[in-house]
PDB file of C-alpha atoms and ligand atoms in Angstrom:
ATOM      1  CA  UNK A   1      18.051  25.204 -40.571  1.00  0.00           C
ATOM      2  CA  UNK A   2      18.957  22.064 -42.728  1.00  0.00           C
ATOM      3  CA  UNK A   3      20.857  23.387 -46.535  1.00  0.00           C
ATOM      4  CA  UNK A   4      20.164  20.745 -48.684  1.00  0.00           C
ATOM      5  CA  UNK A   5      22.578  21.072 -51.944  1.00  0.00           C
ATOM      6  CA  UNK A   6      20.503  18.917 -54.490  1.00  0.00           C
ATOM      7  CA  UNK A   7      22.773  19.836 -57.499  1.00  0.00           C
ATOM      8  CA  UNK A   8      25.950  21.411 -57.649  1.00  0.00           C
ATOM      9  CA  UNK A   9      26.824  22.163 -61.611  1.00  0.00           C
ATOM     10  CA  UNK A  10      26.431  24.036 -63.398  1.00  0.00           C
ATOM     11  CA  UNK A  11      24.142  24.774 -66.677  1.00  0.00           C
ATOM     12  CA  UNK A  12      24.277  22.295 -68.506  1.00  0.00           C
ATOM     13  CA  UNK A  13      25.721  19.647 -65.897  1.00  0.00           C
ATOM     14  CA  UNK A  14      27.747  16.942 -65.851  1.00  0.00           C
ATOM     15  CA  UNK A  15      28.397  15.549 -68.422  1.00  0.00           C
ATOM     16  CA  UNK A  16      27.151  17.799 -70.341  1.00  0.00           C
ATOM     17  CA  UNK A  17      24.998  16.426 -73.872  1.00  0.00           C
ATOM     18  CA  UNK A  18      26.742  17.911 -76.056  1.00  0.00           C
ATOM     19  CA  UNK A  19      30.674  17.731 -75.171  1.00  0.00           C
ATOM     20  CA  UNK A  20      33.303  15.519 -74.918  1.00  0.00           C
ATOM     21  CA  UNK A  21      36.340  18.214 -73.373  1.00  0.00           C
ATOM     22  CA  UNK A  22      38.163  15.669 -71.450  1.00  0.00           C
ATOM     23  CA  UNK A  23      36.044  15.433 -68.471  1.00  0.00           C
ATOM     24  CA  UNK A  24      32.662  14.624 -70.278  1.00  0.00           C
ATOM     25  CA  UNK A  25      35.025  11.859 -71.916  1.00  0.00           C
ATOM     26  CA  UNK A  26      36.155  10.638 -68.660  1.00  0.00           C
ATOM     27  CA  UNK A  27      33.438  10.099 -67.442  1.00  0.00           C
ATOM     28  CA  UNK A  28      30.981   8.418 -70.068  1.00  0.00           C
ATOM     29  CA  UNK A  29      34.423   6.160 -70.010  1.00  0.00           C
ATOM     30  CA  UNK A  30      34.484   5.931 -66.317  1.00  0.00           C
ATOM     31  CA  UNK A  31      37.677   6.729 -65.206  1.00  0.00           C
ATOM     32  CA  UNK A  32      36.777   9.742 -63.653  1.00  0.00           C
ATOM     33  CA  UNK A  33      38.267  10.592 -59.994  1.00  0.00           C
ATOM     34  CA  UNK A  34      35.299  12.547 -59.298  1.00  0.00           C
ATOM     35  CA  UNK A  35      31.722  12.628 -59.211  1.00  0.00           C
ATOM     36  CA  UNK A  36      29.034  13.216 -62.407  1.00  0.00           C
ATOM     37  CA  UNK A  37      26.576  16.916 -60.877  1.00  0.00           C
ATOM     38  CA  UNK A  38      22.712  17.725 -61.647  1.00  0.00           C
ATOM     39  CA  UNK A  39      22.687  21.611 -61.652  1.00  0.00           C
ATOM     40  CA  UNK A  40      22.585  23.812 -59.823  1.00  0.00           C
ATOM     41  CA  UNK A  41      19.812  23.857 -57.044  1.00  0.00           C
ATOM     42  CA  UNK A  42      19.713  24.920 -53.153  1.00  0.00           C
ATOM     43  CA  UNK A  43      17.302  23.478 -50.933  1.00  0.00           C
ATOM     44  CA  UNK A  44      16.290  24.953 -47.574  1.00  0.00           C
ATOM     45  CA  UNK A  45      13.871  24.069 -44.473  1.00  0.00           C
ATOM     46  CA  UNK A  46      13.210  25.093 -40.130  1.00  0.00           C
ATOM     47  CA  UNK A  47      10.811  22.301 -39.300  1.00  0.00           C
ATOM     48  CA  UNK A  48      12.098  20.176 -41.608  1.00  0.00           C
ATOM     49  CA  UNK A  49       8.161  19.865 -43.239  1.00  0.00           C
ATOM     50  CA  UNK A  50       8.155  22.821 -44.850  1.00  0.00           C
ATOM     51  CA  UNK A  51      11.037  23.270 -47.718  1.00  0.00           C
ATOM     52  CA  UNK A  52      11.831  26.390 -50.280  1.00  0.00           C
ATOM     53  CA  UNK A  53      14.454  26.383 -53.138  1.00  0.00           C
ATOM     54  CA  UNK A  54      16.600  28.255 -53.537  1.00  0.00           C
ATOM     55  CA  UNK A  55      16.042  28.178 -57.776  1.00  0.00           C
ATOM     56  CA  UNK A  56      14.053  26.008 -60.157  1.00  0.00           C
ATOM     57  CA  UNK A  57      17.283  23.856 -61.334  1.00  0.00           C
ATOM     58  CA  UNK A  58      16.539  20.949 -65.882  1.00  0.00           C
ATOM     59  CA  UNK A  59      16.509  18.945 -63.145  1.00  0.00           C
ATOM     60  CA  UNK A  60      14.861  19.436 -60.293  1.00  0.00           C
ATOM     61  CA  UNK A  61      11.850  16.183 -60.973  1.00  0.00           C
ATOM     62  CA  UNK A  62      15.810  13.852 -60.081  1.00  0.00           C
ATOM     63  CA  UNK A  63      16.948  15.565 -57.569  1.00  0.00           C
ATOM     64  CA  UNK A  64      13.591  15.315 -56.384  1.00  0.00           C
ATOM     65  CA  UNK A  65      13.355  11.682 -56.534  1.00  0.00           C
ATOM     66  CA  UNK A  66      16.828  11.414 -55.164  1.00  0.00           C
ATOM     67  CA  UNK A  67      15.927  13.077 -51.923  1.00  0.00           C
ATOM     68  CA  UNK A  68      13.700  11.504 -49.597  1.00  0.00           C
ATOM     69  CA  UNK A  69      12.227  14.783 -47.616  1.00  0.00           C
ATOM     70  CA  UNK A  70      11.550  15.944 -49.924  1.00  0.00           C
ATOM     71  CA  UNK A  71       8.949  13.226 -51.506  1.00  0.00           C
ATOM     72  CA  UNK A  72       4.701  14.163 -51.080  1.00  0.00           C
ATOM     73  CA  UNK A  73       3.543  12.866 -47.861  1.00  0.00           C
ATOM     74  CA  UNK A  74      -0.051  12.217 -48.576  1.00  0.00           C
ATOM     75  CA  UNK A  75      -1.849  11.911 -52.244  1.00  0.00           C
ATOM     76  CA  UNK A  76      -0.900  14.765 -53.303  1.00  0.00           C
ATOM     77  CA  UNK A  77       1.065  17.213 -51.253  1.00  0.00           C
ATOM     78  CA  UNK A  78       4.259  18.419 -51.573  1.00  0.00           C
ATOM     79  CA  UNK A  79       6.823  18.976 -49.117  1.00  0.00           C
ATOM     80  CA  UNK A  80       8.418  21.451 -50.570  1.00  0.00           C
ATOM     81  CA  UNK A  81       6.342  24.650 -50.214  1.00  0.00           C
ATOM     82  CA  UNK A  82       8.164  28.202 -51.817  1.00  0.00           C
ATOM     83  CA  UNK A  83      10.648  28.810 -54.276  1.00  0.00           C
ATOM     84  CA  UNK A  84      12.766  32.136 -54.051  1.00  0.00           C
ATOM     85  CA  UNK A  85      14.946  33.044 -57.947  1.00  0.00           C
ATOM     86  CA  UNK A  86      17.786  34.780 -58.232  1.00  0.00           C
ATOM     87  CA  UNK A  87      17.762  35.712 -61.744  1.00  0.00           C
ATOM     88  CA  UNK A  88      16.052  34.535 -64.900  1.00  0.00           C
ATOM     89  CA  UNK A  89      18.201  32.074 -66.415  1.00  0.00           C
ATOM     90  CA  UNK A  90      16.991  28.662 -67.451  1.00  0.00           C
ATOM     91  CA  UNK A  91      19.565  26.989 -65.892  1.00  0.00           C
ATOM     92  CA  UNK A  92      17.617  28.820 -62.879  1.00  0.00           C
ATOM     93  CA  UNK A  93      13.905  28.230 -63.724  1.00  0.00           C
ATOM     94  CA  UNK A  94      13.111  25.833 -65.637  1.00  0.00           C
ATOM     95  CA  UNK A  95      11.898  23.460 -62.591  1.00  0.00           C
ATOM     96  CA  UNK A  96       9.045  25.049 -62.410  1.00  0.00           C
ATOM     97  CA  UNK A  97       7.524  24.254 -64.957  1.00  0.00           C
ATOM     98  CA  UNK A  98       7.757  21.073 -63.571  1.00  0.00           C
ATOM     99  CA  UNK A  99       6.322  22.449 -60.250  1.00  0.00           C
ATOM    100  CA  UNK A 100       2.597  23.530 -62.328  1.00  0.00           C
ATOM    101  CA  UNK A 101       0.474  20.811 -60.997  1.00  0.00           C
ATOM    102  CA  UNK A 102      -1.517  22.841 -58.661  1.00  0.00           C
ATOM    103  CA  UNK A 103       0.413  22.782 -55.865  1.00  0.00           C
ATOM    104  CA  UNK A 104       0.189  26.307 -53.301  1.00  0.00           C
ATOM    105  CA  UNK A 105       3.650  27.464 -53.580  1.00  0.00           C
ATOM    106  CA  UNK A 106       5.308  31.536 -53.331  1.00  0.00           C
ATOM    107  CA  UNK A 107       6.810  32.659 -55.307  1.00  0.00           C
ATOM    108  CA  UNK A 108      10.001  35.207 -54.992  1.00  0.00           C
ATOM    109  CA  UNK A 109      11.401  37.319 -57.700  1.00  0.00           C
ATOM    110  CA  UNK A 110      12.763  40.286 -58.677  1.00  0.00           C
ATOM    111  CA  UNK A 111       9.919  42.991 -60.478  1.00  0.00           C
ATOM    112  CA  UNK A 112      12.498  42.909 -63.326  1.00  0.00           C
ATOM    113  CA  UNK A 113      12.307  39.153 -62.818  1.00  0.00           C
ATOM    114  CA  UNK A 114       9.026  38.354 -62.450  1.00  0.00           C
ATOM    115  CA  UNK A 115       8.296  40.090 -65.652  1.00  0.00           C
ATOM    116  CA  UNK A 116      10.308  38.561 -67.408  1.00  0.00           C
ATOM    117  CA  UNK A 117       8.192  34.703 -66.794  1.00  0.00           C
ATOM    118  CA  UNK A 118       5.040  35.983 -66.812  1.00  0.00           C
ATOM    119  CA  UNK A 119       4.574  38.579 -68.873  1.00  0.00           C
ATOM    120  CA  UNK A 120       6.294  37.703 -71.416  1.00  0.00           C
ATOM    121  CA  UNK A 121       6.805  33.657 -71.530  1.00  0.00           C
ATOM    122  CA  UNK A 122       3.152  32.768 -71.760  1.00  0.00           C
ATOM    123  CA  UNK A 123       4.018  28.761 -71.082  1.00  0.00           C
ATOM    124  CA  UNK A 124       4.517  30.016 -67.468  1.00  0.00           C
ATOM    125  CA  UNK A 125       0.654  30.244 -67.087  1.00  0.00           C
ATOM    126  CA  UNK A 126       0.568  27.138 -66.451  1.00  0.00           C
ATOM    127  CA  UNK A 127       1.392  28.199 -63.177  1.00  0.00           C
ATOM    128  CA  UNK A 128      -1.722  30.143 -63.516  1.00  0.00           C
ATOM    129  CA  UNK A 129      -4.105  28.117 -63.700  1.00  0.00           C
ATOM    130  CA  UNK A 130      -6.711  29.063 -60.740  1.00  0.00           C
ATOM    131  CA  UNK A 131      -6.092  31.773 -57.888  1.00  0.00           C
ATOM    132  CA  UNK A 132      -3.652  31.240 -55.338  1.00  0.00           C
ATOM    133  CA  UNK A 133      -1.941  28.494 -57.599  1.00  0.00           C
ATOM    134  CA  UNK A 134       1.602  30.165 -56.715  1.00  0.00           C
ATOM    135  CA  UNK A 135       1.795  33.326 -55.866  1.00  0.00           C
ATOM    136  CA  UNK A 136       3.842  36.043 -56.537  1.00  0.00           C
ATOM    137  CA  UNK A 137       5.786  37.843 -53.660  1.00  0.00           C
ATOM    138  CA  UNK A 138       8.398  40.629 -55.340  1.00  0.00           C
ATOM    139  CA  UNK A 139      11.737  40.865 -53.413  1.00  0.00           C
ATOM    140  CA  UNK A 140      14.325  44.776 -53.895  1.00  0.00           C
ATOM    141  CA  UNK A 141      17.596  44.106 -53.808  1.00  0.00           C
ATOM    142  CA  UNK A 142      19.370  44.247 -50.852  1.00  0.00           C
ATOM    143  CA  UNK A 143      16.008  44.319 -49.362  1.00  0.00           C
ATOM    144  CA  UNK A 144      15.372  40.999 -46.346  1.00  0.00           C
ATOM    145  CA  UNK A 145      11.958  38.600 -47.019  1.00  0.00           C
ATOM    146  CA  UNK A 146      10.761  36.299 -44.959  1.00  0.00           C
ATOM    147  CA  UNK A 147      10.564  33.106 -46.858  1.00  0.00           C
ATOM    148  CA  UNK A 148       6.483  31.732 -46.002  1.00  0.00           C
ATOM    149  CA  UNK A 149       4.040  29.884 -47.636  1.00  0.00           C
ATOM    150  CA  UNK A 150       1.347  30.194 -50.328  1.00  0.00           C
ATOM    151  CA  UNK A 151      -0.623  30.727 -46.471  1.00  0.00           C
ATOM    152  CA  UNK A 152       1.455  33.243 -45.325  1.00  0.00           C
ATOM    153  CA  UNK A 153       3.172  31.091 -42.961  1.00  0.00           C
ATOM    154  CA  UNK A 154       6.273  32.189 -41.991  1.00  0.00           C
ATOM    155  CA  UNK A 155       9.004  29.868 -41.967  1.00  0.00           C
ATOM    156  CA  UNK A 156      11.427  31.631 -39.790  1.00  0.00           C
ATOM    157  CA  UNK A 157      13.638  31.593 -42.356  1.00  0.00           C
ATOM    158  CA  UNK A 158      14.507  34.381 -43.737  1.00  0.00           C
ATOM    159  CA  UNK A 159      16.209  35.770 -47.359  1.00  0.00           C
ATOM    160  CA  UNK A 160      18.648  38.992 -48.202  1.00  0.00           C
ATOM    161  CA  UNK A 161      19.273  39.868 -51.625  1.00  0.00           C
ATOM    162  CA  UNK A 162      22.697  40.957 -52.957  1.00  0.00           C
ATOM    163  CA  UNK A 163      22.340  42.403 -55.953  1.00  0.00           C
ATOM    164  CA  UNK A 164      25.287  40.813 -57.826  1.00  0.00           C
ATOM    165  CA  UNK A 165      25.286  41.719 -61.572  1.00  0.00           C
ATOM    166  CA  UNK A 166      22.917  44.029 -64.489  1.00  0.00           C
ATOM    167  CA  UNK A 167      22.784  41.252 -67.848  1.00  0.00           C
ATOM    168  CA  UNK A 168      19.722  39.549 -68.207  1.00  0.00           C
ATOM    169  CA  UNK A 169      19.932  36.454 -70.218  1.00  0.00           C
ATOM    170  CA  UNK A 170      20.107  36.632 -73.224  1.00  0.00           C
ATOM    171  CA  UNK A 171      16.311  35.341 -75.235  1.00  0.00           C
ATOM    172  CA  UNK A 172      15.658  38.549 -73.491  1.00  0.00           C
ATOM    173  CA  UNK A 173      14.500  41.161 -75.885  1.00  0.00           C
ATOM    174  CA  UNK A 174      16.317  44.748 -75.965  1.00  0.00           C
ATOM    175  CA  UNK A 175      12.737  46.787 -76.224  1.00  0.00           C
ATOM    176  CA  UNK A 176      12.067  44.492 -72.358  1.00  0.00           C
ATOM    177  CA  UNK A 177      15.737  45.153 -70.975  1.00  0.00           C
ATOM    178  CA  UNK A 178      15.019  48.649 -70.976  1.00  0.00           C
ATOM    179  CA  UNK A 179      12.203  48.401 -69.312  1.00  0.00           C
ATOM    180  CA  UNK A 180      14.097  46.560 -65.949  1.00  0.00           C
ATOM    181  CA  UNK A 181      16.335  47.669 -63.806  1.00  0.00           C
ATOM    182  CA  UNK A 182      19.611  46.198 -64.086  1.00  0.00           C
ATOM    183  CA  UNK A 183      20.134  45.885 -60.168  1.00  0.00           C
ATOM    184  CA  UNK A 184      17.178  43.294 -60.172  1.00  0.00           C
ATOM    185  CA  UNK A 185      19.533  40.888 -62.955  1.00  0.00           C
ATOM    186  CA  UNK A 186      20.869  38.801 -61.280  1.00  0.00           C
ATOM    187  CA  UNK A 187      19.998  38.068 -57.324  1.00  0.00           C
ATOM    188  CA  UNK A 188      22.530  36.770 -54.233  1.00  0.00           C
ATOM    189  CA  UNK A 189      20.603  35.274 -50.609  1.00  0.00           C
ATOM    190  CA  UNK A 190      22.384  35.566 -47.695  1.00  0.00           C
ATOM    191  CA  UNK A 191      20.070  32.969 -46.356  1.00  0.00           C
ATOM    192  CA  UNK A 192      19.763  33.055 -42.356  1.00  0.00           C
ATOM    193  CA  UNK A 193      18.272  31.478 -40.095  1.00  0.00           C
ATOM    194  CA  UNK A 194      15.884  31.657 -37.204  1.00  0.00           C
ATOM    195  CA  UNK A 195      18.895  31.253 -34.546  1.00  0.00           C
ATOM    196  CA  UNK A 196      21.215  33.905 -36.232  1.00  0.00           C
ATOM    197  CA  UNK A 197      23.218  31.465 -38.156  1.00  0.00           C
ATOM    198  CA  UNK A 198      23.874  32.582 -42.363  1.00  0.00           C
ATOM    199  CA  UNK A 199      24.146  31.162 -45.556  1.00  0.00           C
ATOM    200  CA  UNK A 200      25.760  32.617 -48.442  1.00  0.00           C
ATOM    201  CA  UNK A 201      23.850  31.051 -52.079  1.00  0.00           C
ATOM    202  CA  UNK A 202      26.283  33.052 -54.554  1.00  0.00           C
ATOM    203  CA  UNK A 203      26.089  30.445 -57.074  1.00  0.00           C
ATOM    204  CA  UNK A 204      27.056  33.845 -60.245  1.00  0.00           C
ATOM    205  CA  UNK A 205      29.761  36.309 -58.782  1.00  0.00           C
ATOM    206  CA  UNK A 206      31.233  38.632 -61.863  1.00  0.00           C
ATOM    207  CA  UNK A 207      33.004  40.935 -59.069  1.00  0.00           C
ATOM    208  CA  UNK A 208      33.493  40.948 -55.774  1.00  0.00           C
ATOM    209  CA  UNK A 209      34.193  44.904 -54.596  1.00  0.00           C
ATOM    210  CA  UNK A 210      35.309  44.837 -51.147  1.00  0.00           C
ATOM    211  CA  UNK A 211      32.053  45.296 -48.943  1.00  0.00           C
ATOM    212  CA  UNK A 212      30.579  42.406 -50.325  1.00  0.00           C
ATOM    213  CA  UNK A 213      33.573  40.131 -49.197  1.00  0.00           C
ATOM    214  CA  UNK A 214      33.172  41.830 -45.842  1.00  0.00           C
ATOM    215  CA  UNK A 215      29.765  40.902 -45.479  1.00  0.00           C
ATOM    216  CA  UNK A 216      31.056  36.944 -46.878  1.00  0.00           C
ATOM    217  CA  UNK A 217      32.569  36.987 -43.500  1.00  0.00           C
ATOM    218  CA  UNK A 218      29.431  36.987 -40.878  1.00  0.00           C
ATOM    219  CA  UNK A 219      28.539  33.887 -42.798  1.00  0.00           C
ATOM    220  CA  UNK A 220      28.847  30.170 -41.198  1.00  0.00           C
ATOM    221  CA  UNK A 221      28.931  28.992 -44.659  1.00  0.00           C
ATOM    222  CA  UNK A 222      29.559  30.360 -47.964  1.00  0.00           C
ATOM    223  CA  UNK A 223      28.347  28.386 -51.326  1.00  0.00           C
ATOM    224  CA  UNK A 224      30.576  30.686 -54.167  1.00  0.00           C
ATOM    225  CA  UNK A 225      30.639  30.993 -57.851  1.00  0.00           C
ATOM    226  CA  UNK A 226      32.922  27.380 -58.866  1.00  0.00           C
ATOM    227  CA  UNK A 227      32.064  27.699 -62.401  1.00  0.00           C
ATOM    228  CA  UNK A 228      34.992  27.958 -64.272  1.00  0.00           C
ATOM    229  CA  UNK A 229      38.964  28.042 -63.019  1.00  0.00           C
ATOM    230  CA  UNK A 230      40.106  30.193 -65.408  1.00  0.00           C
ATOM    231  CA  UNK A 231      38.652  33.095 -67.784  1.00  0.00           C
ATOM    232  CA  UNK A 232      39.682  31.195 -70.928  1.00  0.00           C
ATOM    233  CA  UNK A 233      38.710  27.452 -69.785  1.00  0.00           C
ATOM    234  CA  UNK A 234      36.103  27.604 -72.168  1.00  0.00           C
ATOM    235  CA  UNK A 235      37.363  28.998 -75.290  1.00  0.00           C
ATOM    236  CA  UNK A 236      40.149  26.492 -75.453  1.00  0.00           C
ATOM    237  CA  UNK A 237      37.300  24.072 -75.885  1.00  0.00           C
ATOM    238  CA  UNK A 238      34.773  25.886 -77.913  1.00  0.00           C
ATOM    239  CA  UNK A 239      37.910  27.637 -79.827  1.00  0.00           C
ATOM    240  CA  UNK A 240      35.770  30.892 -79.544  1.00  0.00           C
ATOM    241  CA  UNK A 241      33.133  32.577 -77.557  1.00  0.00           C
ATOM    242  CA  UNK A 242      33.694  35.193 -74.535  1.00  0.00           C
ATOM    243  CA  UNK A 243      36.196  34.379 -71.392  1.00  0.00           C
ATOM    244  CA  UNK A 244      34.092  33.425 -67.892  1.00  0.00           C
ATOM    245  CA  UNK A 245      34.732  37.151 -66.649  1.00  0.00           C
ATOM    246  CA  UNK A 246      32.289  38.299 -69.979  1.00  0.00           C
ATOM    247  CA  UNK A 247      29.993  35.986 -68.805  1.00  0.00           C
ATOM    248  CA  UNK A 248      29.787  36.732 -65.501  1.00  0.00           C
ATOM    249  CA  UNK A 249      32.449  34.698 -63.180  1.00  0.00           C
ATOM    250  CA  UNK A 250      34.604  34.651 -61.239  1.00  0.00           C
ATOM    251  CA  UNK A 251      37.838  32.353 -61.676  1.00  0.00           C
ATOM    252  CA  UNK A 252      38.160  29.841 -59.095  1.00  0.00           C
ATOM    253  CA  UNK A 253      41.940  31.047 -59.968  1.00  0.00           C
ATOM    254  CA  UNK A 254      41.607  35.114 -58.679  1.00  0.00           C
ATOM    255  CA  UNK A 255      38.420  33.425 -56.472  1.00  0.00           C
ATOM    256  CA  UNK A 256      40.566  31.153 -53.628  1.00  0.00           C
ATOM    257  CA  UNK A 257      43.384  34.852 -53.894  1.00  0.00           C
ATOM    258  CA  UNK A 258      40.365  37.640 -54.368  1.00  0.00           C
ATOM    259  CA  UNK A 259      38.109  35.669 -50.450  1.00  0.00           C
ATOM    260  CA  UNK A 260      42.006  34.067 -49.166  1.00  0.00           C
ATOM    261  CA  UNK A 261      41.175  36.449 -46.254  1.00  0.00           C
ATOM    262  CA  UNK A 262      37.774  35.421 -45.159  1.00  0.00           C
ATOM    263  CA  UNK A 263      38.413  33.088 -42.312  1.00  0.00           C
ATOM    264  CA  UNK A 264      35.313  32.563 -40.092  1.00  0.00           C
ATOM    265  CA  UNK A 265      32.260  30.527 -42.432  1.00  0.00           C
ATOM    266  CA  UNK A 266      33.048  27.313 -44.777  1.00  0.00           C
ATOM    267  CA  UNK A 267      33.469  28.091 -47.907  1.00  0.00           C
ATOM    268  CA  UNK A 268      32.241  26.023 -50.866  1.00  0.00           C
ATOM    269  CA  UNK A 269      32.801  26.510 -54.713  1.00  0.00           C
ATOM    270  CA  UNK A 270      28.833  25.670 -56.316  1.00  0.00           C
ATOM    271  CA  UNK A 271      27.702  25.400 -59.613  1.00  0.00           C
ATOM    272  CA  UNK A 272      31.266  23.909 -61.468  1.00  0.00           C
ATOM    273  CA  UNK A 273      30.988  24.130 -65.372  1.00  0.00           C
ATOM    274  CA  UNK A 274      31.926  20.631 -66.632  1.00  0.00           C
ATOM    275  CA  UNK A 275      35.482  21.346 -68.171  1.00  0.00           C
ATOM    276  CA  UNK A 276      36.727  23.339 -64.200  1.00  0.00           C
ATOM    277  CA  UNK A 277      40.028  21.149 -63.996  1.00  0.00           C
ATOM    278  CA  UNK A 278      38.934  20.901 -60.526  1.00  0.00           C
ATOM    279  CA  UNK A 279      35.980  18.177 -60.711  1.00  0.00           C
ATOM    280  CA  UNK A 280      38.557  16.406 -61.088  1.00  0.00           C
ATOM    281  CA  UNK A 281      40.330  15.322 -57.111  1.00  0.00           C
ATOM    282  CA  UNK A 282      42.982  13.235 -58.989  1.00  0.00           C
ATOM    283  CA  UNK A 283      43.845  17.470 -60.323  1.00  0.00           C
ATOM    284  CA  UNK A 284      47.605  19.534 -59.006  1.00  0.00           C
ATOM    285  CA  UNK A 285      43.792  22.330 -58.597  1.00  0.00           C
ATOM    286  CA  UNK A 286      41.909  20.655 -57.302  1.00  0.00           C
ATOM    287  CA  UNK A 287      44.582  19.748 -54.650  1.00  0.00           C
ATOM    288  CA  UNK A 288      45.483  23.706 -54.871  1.00  0.00           C
ATOM    289  CA  UNK A 289      41.023  24.269 -53.425  1.00  0.00           C
ATOM    290  CA  UNK A 290      41.691  22.266 -50.629  1.00  0.00           C
ATOM    291  CA  UNK A 291      45.009  23.038 -49.824  1.00  0.00           C
ATOM    292  CA  UNK A 292      43.617  26.651 -49.642  1.00  0.00           C
ATOM    293  CA  UNK A 293      40.552  25.344 -47.874  1.00  0.00           C
ATOM    294  CA  UNK A 294      37.654  25.637 -50.023  1.00  0.00           C
ATOM    295  CA  UNK A 295      35.228  21.775 -50.876  1.00  0.00           C
ATOM    296  CA  UNK A 296      33.892  21.439 -53.699  1.00  0.00           C
ATOM    297  CA  UNK A 297      30.435  20.492 -54.216  1.00  0.00           C
ATOM    298  CA  UNK A 298      28.483  17.157 -54.356  1.00  0.00           C
ATOM    299  CA  UNK A 299      24.940  16.564 -55.488  1.00  0.00           C
ATOM    300  CA  UNK A 300      23.454  15.083 -51.694  1.00  0.00           C
ATOM    301  CA  UNK A 301      26.035  17.546 -49.395  1.00  0.00           C
ATOM    302  CA  UNK A 302      23.045  18.591 -47.019  1.00  0.00           C
ATOM    303  CA  UNK A 303      24.731  20.330 -43.304  1.00  0.00           C
ATOM    304  CA  UNK A 304      23.066  21.686 -40.149  1.00  0.00           C
ATOM    305  CA  UNK A 305      23.047  25.717 -38.892  1.00  0.00           C
TER     306      UNK A 305
HETATM  307 ZN1   ZN B   1      32.651  18.601 -70.506  1.00  0.00          ZN
END
């Protein structure tokens, strides 16, 4: 299985359009010790012909152009065969609307996420203009499903959904939220190759119970929530607002302790917010992360599993 990190930043990317924090200012000034990043996006393949996206970021068009493997081979024939959605957050689903060009696609989502997108947001009807333009397949928390293209050809890659959080996005009405299953709100994926190697994709983790930590130690690569360094990071930049934990993210400095005993996988932080000091490779926080055996994901990284 080949894995590509097309984007590694949290929502808003780095730099973020309305942000003049220390990091965003320095990257615009060209004085930053580190790299700009697009919003988190993963692509996986087993045969290097059919690719599956984990999420569909608002930066997807530029991310596809930056990745020759994802360029169309013939007149209208993208190698992108399907998308697995972990949640209904805008920075995870807006890219779907960029894929509306009548290319057959399979979209995997929980029933709750499908209802939010297809039933409540009429723009997504652009993906249902002709029969089988997109084939939606539902999965449940805890379920393992095989990634198949719209014609049901199996890629050899399987995905297991791990329920991580019960909060739906703020744009979902209270009436709709009351009809949805909380354990379908936000998932992590354990992606497994046909050879049995495993990748954990967990970009938004509000807490890590012992069962999750134990499971992570069975994986080969861990892509884990690196959104915020500290719990009050965004409050200090904005002057008010929610803590990292209230927004559904364990701060990195706590994860370093909590997952210190997870030794098997290569450990990589992704979904990094532009305010996070570990983006600066000259910072003590970056040194601490590297010293603890973790890496900080960058756009364009790829690995074989
Ligand atoms: Zn910023």
